Amino acid sequence: MHTETIEPPLGHATIIEAALVADSPSAESPIGPVRRGWRLSCSAIEWLFGAAALVIGLAVLASIPIVQFVSLGYLLECSGRIVRTGRLRAGLIGMRKAARAGGIALGTALVLAPVAAIAQLARSARLIDPGGRNDAGLSALLIAALAIAVVQIASACWRGGRIRNFLWPAPIATARFLAGLVTSNGTCSRASDASWRYIKSLQLPYYFSLGLRGAIGGLAWLFIPVTLLIAGMRGPTPPLGIAGAAMFAIVLLYLPFVQTRFAAENRLRAMFQIGPVRQVFRRAPLAFLISLVVTLGLAVPLFLLKVQLIPRDAVWLACLFFVVFTWPAKLLLGWSYAYGQRRPRPRNFVLRWLMRLAMVPIAAAYVGLMYLTMYTSWYGMVSIYAQHPFLVPVPFLTVE
């Protein structure tokens, strides 16, 4: 099938097109070791910047109701891709695209910073002397600065969207960009098409669906044990609480791994099939133990962020910690499951049972900590339902 590739005029690549091809190898002429080292350094810095931008983006998405399932879906997809490919690096998804989006956000903020300062001065002048000379002058300056900033941002995105494009004006390139808009030579059409391709490449509906179904499956596993645990603590029937605690501990032994299998196969039914998980465990019991310890261990410190209700404006900052602590656990879960799938034979009987016996007290200790958090969390017993290791990476399901 022949696919026609339309490039922007004058050799400029739009930000969206540049992001789409950022991860694609290209044929290059031989270069010297110094230049090669410089390019590798720049590539590493871009990757690290993309990782930081991605974490911040996931935290912001997690703080938005309903949209937060996109954040969970991405984390599940990371573990799922590791299982499908058997490579840990396959779980590091979209760093280059995130770097470009983060560069646009940072560059836009830098360009708009002087505009915000002028707006503050204009607001003060209007309060002090409405309609006066300073008020009129600063208002006109604000309009001019805003118009220049909009043109600079649009031109910077058209020239590649890197931070240097925002900070370094390019009068000739900007004039060509504006001329293309005025003469209707296809610049707007190409930019809109490239933007749409970039949005589709983000696969946001897929991540949302995966996160929503993963949360539904996780809550289905947790609902009965947590409900019995709460009922035993509230009512005059302690045996219900004991039964709920025991069921909760058993669920913790399976839920991280069935959720990983669900992410790999993208089938909700896989969330409730423990037979295949047990078979993989037999081939990698130590890896399963390590991943369980890391998953539950990284989840425990985050309960400190549930002690006090967080203002709505600061929720994304709290979600930042939840993403940072949850992401490594998802990667490790995917690696342990993939490692078990690759092994040809089960490990010996004694080692398997030793690992099983070691996992039980770990799960029991986590349940004991959940009992204590009922007295420290803002929402009390109800907060146990919000199990961030398996559900949306947020401190609370509702905020004020």
mmCIF file with all atom_site columns, C-alpha atoms in Angstrom, residues 32-135:
data_model
loop_
_atom_site.group_PDB
_atom_site.id
_atom_site.type_symbol
_atom_site.label_atom_id
_atom_site.label_alt_id
_atom_site.label_comp_id
_atom_site.label_asym_id
_atom_site.label_entity_id
_atom_site.label_seq_id
_atom_site.pdbx_PDB_ins_code
_atom_site.Cartn_x
_atom_site.Cartn_y
_atom_site.Cartn_z
_atom_site.occupancy
_atom_site.B_iso_or_equiv
_atom_site.pdbx_formal_charge
_atom_site.auth_seq_id
_atom_site.auth_comp_id
_atom_site.auth_asym_id
_atom_site.auth_atom_id
_atom_site.pdbx_PDB_model_num
ATOM 1   C CA . GLY A 1 32  ? 32.908  11.423  14.499 1.00 0.00 ? 32  GLY A CA 1
ATOM 2   C CA . PRO A 1 33  ? 33.046  10.161  18.092 1.00 0.00 ? 33  PRO A CA 1
ATOM 3   C CA . VAL A 1 34  ? 32.697  13.659  19.591 1.00 0.00 ? 34  VAL A CA 1
ATOM 4   C CA . ARG A 1 35  ? 29.607  14.440  17.604 1.00 0.00 ? 35  ARG A CA 1
ATOM 5   C CA . ARG A 1 36  ? 28.221  10.984  18.275 1.00 0.00 ? 36  ARG A CA 1
ATOM 6   C CA . GLY A 1 37  ? 28.795  11.438  22.007 1.00 0.00 ? 37  GLY A CA 1
ATOM 7   C CA . TRP A 1 38  ? 27.095  14.815  21.896 1.00 0.00 ? 38  TRP A CA 1
ATOM 8   C CA . ARG A 1 39  ? 24.073  13.336  20.149 1.00 0.00 ? 39  ARG A CA 1
ATOM 9   C CA . LEU A 1 40  ? 23.865  10.483  22.614 1.00 0.00 ? 40  LEU A CA 1
ATOM 10  C CA . SER A 1 41  ? 24.052  12.961  25.498 1.00 0.00 ? 41  SER A CA 1
ATOM 11  C CA . CYS A 1 42  ? 21.298  15.082  24.002 1.00 0.00 ? 42  CYS A CA 1
ATOM 12  C CA . SER A 1 43  ? 19.205  11.979  23.398 1.00 0.00 ? 43  SER A CA 1
ATOM 13  C CA . ALA A 1 44  ? 19.664  10.847  27.009 1.00 0.00 ? 44  ALA A CA 1
ATOM 14  C CA . ILE A 1 45  ? 18.723  14.279  28.323 1.00 0.00 ? 45  ILE A CA 1
ATOM 15  C CA . GLU A 1 46  ? 15.641  14.317  26.110 1.00 0.00 ? 46  GLU A CA 1
ATOM 16  C CA . TRP A 1 47  ? 14.648  10.856  27.370 1.00 0.00 ? 47  TRP A CA 1
ATOM 17  C CA . LEU A 1 48  ? 15.051  11.889  31.018 1.00 0.00 ? 48  LEU A CA 1
ATOM 18  C CA . PHE A 1 49  ? 13.120  15.088  30.420 1.00 0.00 ? 49  PHE A CA 1
ATOM 19  C CA . GLY A 1 50  ? 10.400  13.021  28.757 1.00 0.00 ? 50  GLY A CA 1
ATOM 20  C CA . ALA A 1 51  ? 10.245  10.694  31.760 1.00 0.00 ? 51  ALA A CA 1
ATOM 21  C CA . ALA A 1 52  ? 9.808   13.661  34.095 1.00 0.00 ? 52  ALA A CA 1
ATOM 22  C CA . ALA A 1 53  ? 7.180   15.205  31.813 1.00 0.00 ? 53  ALA A CA 1
ATOM 23  C CA . LEU A 1 54  ? 5.371   11.879  31.585 1.00 0.00 ? 54  LEU A CA 1
ATOM 24  C CA . VAL A 1 55  ? 5.234   11.474  35.369 1.00 0.00 ? 55  VAL A CA 1
ATOM 25  C CA . ILE A 1 56  ? 3.852   14.990  35.759 1.00 0.00 ? 56  ILE A CA 1
ATOM 26  C CA . GLY A 1 57  ? 1.342   14.371  32.980 1.00 0.00 ? 57  GLY A CA 1
ATOM 27  C CA . LEU A 1 58  ? 0.144   11.123  34.557 1.00 0.00 ? 58  LEU A CA 1
ATOM 28  C CA . ALA A 1 59  ? -0.194  12.898  37.917 1.00 0.00 ? 59  ALA A CA 1
ATOM 29  C CA . VAL A 1 60  ? -2.283  15.663  36.369 1.00 0.00 ? 60  VAL A CA 1
ATOM 30  C CA . LEU A 1 61  ? -4.494  13.118  34.594 1.00 0.00 ? 61  LEU A CA 1
ATOM 31  C CA . ALA A 1 62  ? -4.876  11.118  37.806 1.00 0.00 ? 62  ALA A CA 1
ATOM 32  C CA . SER A 1 63  ? -6.153  14.216  39.620 1.00 0.00 ? 63  SER A CA 1
ATOM 33  C CA . ILE A 1 64  ? -9.016  14.694  37.137 1.00 0.00 ? 64  ILE A CA 1
ATOM 34  C CA . PRO A 1 65  ? -12.145 12.600  37.860 1.00 0.00 ? 65  PRO A CA 1
ATOM 35  C CA . ILE A 1 66  ? -12.999 10.011  35.197 1.00 0.00 ? 66  ILE A CA 1
ATOM 36  C CA . VAL A 1 67  ? -9.967  10.998  33.107 1.00 0.00 ? 67  VAL A CA 1
ATOM 37  C CA . GLN A 1 68  ? -7.840  9.449   35.863 1.00 0.00 ? 68  GLN A CA 1
ATOM 38  C CA . PHE A 1 69  ? -8.478  6.004   34.367 1.00 0.00 ? 69  PHE A CA 1
ATOM 39  C CA . VAL A 1 70  ? -6.100  6.997   31.559 1.00 0.00 ? 70  VAL A CA 1
ATOM 40  C CA . SER A 1 71  ? -3.299  7.181   34.117 1.00 0.00 ? 71  SER A CA 1
ATOM 41  C CA . LEU A 1 72  ? -4.110  3.732   35.487 1.00 0.00 ? 72  LEU A CA 1
ATOM 42  C CA . GLY A 1 73  ? -4.396  2.353   31.956 1.00 0.00 ? 73  GLY A CA 1
ATOM 43  C CA . TYR A 1 74  ? -0.926  3.609   31.075 1.00 0.00 ? 74  TYR A CA 1
ATOM 44  C CA . LEU A 1 75  ? 0.598   1.988   34.162 1.00 0.00 ? 75  LEU A CA 1
ATOM 45  C CA . LEU A 1 76  ? -1.126  -1.297  33.374 1.00 0.00 ? 76  LEU A CA 1
ATOM 46  C CA . GLU A 1 77  ? -0.002  -1.129  29.748 1.00 0.00 ? 77  GLU A CA 1
ATOM 47  C CA . CYS A 1 78  ? 3.606   -0.766  30.923 1.00 0.00 ? 78  CYS A CA 1
ATOM 48  C CA . SER A 1 79  ? 3.452   -4.100  32.726 1.00 0.00 ? 79  SER A CA 1
ATOM 49  C CA . GLY A 1 80  ? 1.415   -5.676  29.935 1.00 0.00 ? 80  GLY A CA 1
ATOM 50  C CA . ARG A 1 81  ? 3.966   -4.794  27.255 1.00 0.00 ? 81  ARG A CA 1
ATOM 51  C CA . ILE A 1 82  ? 6.779   -6.274  29.309 1.00 0.00 ? 82  ILE A CA 1
ATOM 52  C CA . VAL A 1 83  ? 4.849   -9.528  29.566 1.00 0.00 ? 83  VAL A CA 1
ATOM 53  C CA . ARG A 1 84  ? 4.095   -9.591  25.826 1.00 0.00 ? 84  ARG A CA 1
ATOM 54  C CA . THR A 1 85  ? 7.631   -8.776  24.693 1.00 0.00 ? 85  THR A CA 1
ATOM 55  C CA . GLY A 1 86  ? 9.719   -10.183 27.535 1.00 0.00 ? 86  GLY A CA 1
ATOM 56  C CA . ARG A 1 87  ? 11.807  -6.970  27.624 1.00 0.00 ? 87  ARG A CA 1
ATOM 57  C CA . LEU A 1 88  ? 11.826  -4.578  30.554 1.00 0.00 ? 88  LEU A CA 1
ATOM 58  C CA . ARG A 1 89  ? 12.536  -1.559  28.336 1.00 0.00 ? 89  ARG A CA 1
ATOM 59  C CA . ALA A 1 90  ? 9.297   -2.219  26.455 1.00 0.00 ? 90  ALA A CA 1
ATOM 60  C CA . GLY A 1 91  ? 7.444   -0.927  29.489 1.00 0.00 ? 91  GLY A CA 1
ATOM 61  C CA . LEU A 1 92  ? 8.978   2.537   29.125 1.00 0.00 ? 92  LEU A CA 1
ATOM 62  C CA . ILE A 1 93  ? 6.383   3.911   26.744 1.00 0.00 ? 93  ILE A CA 1
ATOM 63  C CA . GLY A 1 94  ? 6.248   7.288   25.039 1.00 0.00 ? 94  GLY A CA 1
ATOM 64  C CA . MET A 1 95  ? 9.238   9.096   26.533 1.00 0.00 ? 95  MET A CA 1
ATOM 65  C CA . ARG A 1 96  ? 10.080  10.980  23.333 1.00 0.00 ? 96  ARG A CA 1
ATOM 66  C CA . LYS A 1 97  ? 6.496   12.076  22.771 1.00 0.00 ? 97  LYS A CA 1
ATOM 67  C CA . ALA A 1 98  ? 6.232   13.166  26.390 1.00 0.00 ? 98  ALA A CA 1
ATOM 68  C CA . ALA A 1 99  ? 9.480   15.118  26.035 1.00 0.00 ? 99  ALA A CA 1
ATOM 69  C CA . ARG A 1 100 ? 8.070   17.020  23.081 1.00 0.00 ? 100 ARG A CA 1
ATOM 70  C CA . ALA A 1 101 ? 4.774   17.720  24.843 1.00 0.00 ? 101 ALA A CA 1
ATOM 71  C CA . GLY A 1 102 ? 6.642   18.762  27.986 1.00 0.00 ? 102 GLY A CA 1
ATOM 72  C CA . GLY A 1 103 ? 8.863   21.034  25.912 1.00 0.00 ? 103 GLY A CA 1
ATOM 73  C CA . ILE A 1 104 ? 5.793   22.729  24.446 1.00 0.00 ? 104 ILE A CA 1
ATOM 74  C CA . ALA A 1 105 ? 4.291   23.225  27.906 1.00 0.00 ? 105 ALA A CA 1
ATOM 75  C CA . LEU A 1 106 ? 7.528   24.599  29.349 1.00 0.00 ? 106 LEU A CA 1
ATOM 76  C CA . GLY A 1 107 ? 8.250   26.782  26.329 1.00 0.00 ? 107 GLY A CA 1
ATOM 77  C CA . THR A 1 108 ? 4.717   28.166  26.375 1.00 0.00 ? 108 THR A CA 1
ATOM 78  C CA . ALA A 1 109 ? 5.023   28.984  30.062 1.00 0.00 ? 109 ALA A CA 1
ATOM 79  C CA . LEU A 1 110 ? 8.316   30.799  29.476 1.00 0.00 ? 110 LEU A CA 1
ATOM 80  C CA . VAL A 1 111 ? 6.875   32.841  26.616 1.00 0.00 ? 111 VAL A CA 1
ATOM 81  C CA . LEU A 1 112 ? 3.778   33.764  28.616 1.00 0.00 ? 112 LEU A CA 1
ATOM 82  C CA . ALA A 1 113 ? 5.716   34.706  31.762 1.00 0.00 ? 113 ALA A CA 1
ATOM 83  C CA . PRO A 1 114 ? 6.415   38.298  30.586 1.00 0.00 ? 114 PRO A CA 1
ATOM 84  C CA . VAL A 1 115 ? 2.778   38.600  29.518 1.00 0.00 ? 115 VAL A CA 1
ATOM 85  C CA . ALA A 1 116 ? 1.657   37.589  33.005 1.00 0.00 ? 116 ALA A CA 1
ATOM 86  C CA . ALA A 1 117 ? 3.986   40.196  34.545 1.00 0.00 ? 117 ALA A CA 1
ATOM 87  C CA . ILE A 1 118 ? 2.602   42.931  32.266 1.00 0.00 ? 118 ILE A CA 1
ATOM 88  C CA . ALA A 1 119 ? -0.945  41.813  33.080 1.00 0.00 ? 119 ALA A CA 1
ATOM 89  C CA . GLN A 1 120 ? -0.217  42.190  36.791 1.00 0.00 ? 120 GLN A CA 1
ATOM 90  C CA . LEU A 1 121 ? 1.128   45.712  36.242 1.00 0.00 ? 121 LEU A CA 1
ATOM 91  C CA . ALA A 1 122 ? -1.894  46.622  34.103 1.00 0.00 ? 122 ALA A CA 1
ATOM 92  C CA . ARG A 1 123 ? -4.227  45.323  36.798 1.00 0.00 ? 123 ARG A CA 1
ATOM 93  C CA . SER A 1 124 ? -2.487  47.416  39.427 1.00 0.00 ? 124 SER A CA 1
ATOM 94  C CA . ALA A 1 125 ? -2.594  50.531  37.222 1.00 0.00 ? 125 ALA A CA 1
ATOM 95  C CA . ARG A 1 126 ? -6.306  50.043  36.646 1.00 0.00 ? 126 ARG A CA 1
ATOM 96  C CA . LEU A 1 127 ? -6.953  49.791  40.376 1.00 0.00 ? 127 LEU A CA 1
ATOM 97  C CA . ILE A 1 128 ? -4.868  52.858  41.183 1.00 0.00 ? 128 ILE A CA 1
ATOM 98  C CA . ASP A 1 129 ? -5.906  55.157  38.302 1.00 0.00 ? 129 ASP A CA 1
ATOM 99  C CA . PRO A 1 130 ? -8.738  53.741  36.173 1.00 0.00 ? 130 PRO A CA 1
ATOM 100 C CA . GLY A 1 131 ? -8.683  55.233  32.701 1.00 0.00 ? 131 GLY A CA 1
ATOM 101 C CA . GLY A 1 132 ? -5.471  57.110  33.376 1.00 0.00 ? 132 GLY A CA 1
ATOM 102 C CA . ARG A 1 133 ? -2.358  57.362  31.266 1.00 0.00 ? 133 ARG A CA 1
ATOM 103 C CA . ASN A 1 134 ? -0.602  54.411  32.878 1.00 0.00 ? 134 ASN A CA 1
ATOM 104 C CA . ASP A 1 135 ? -3.738  52.294  32.621 1.00 0.00 ? 135 ASP A CA 1
#
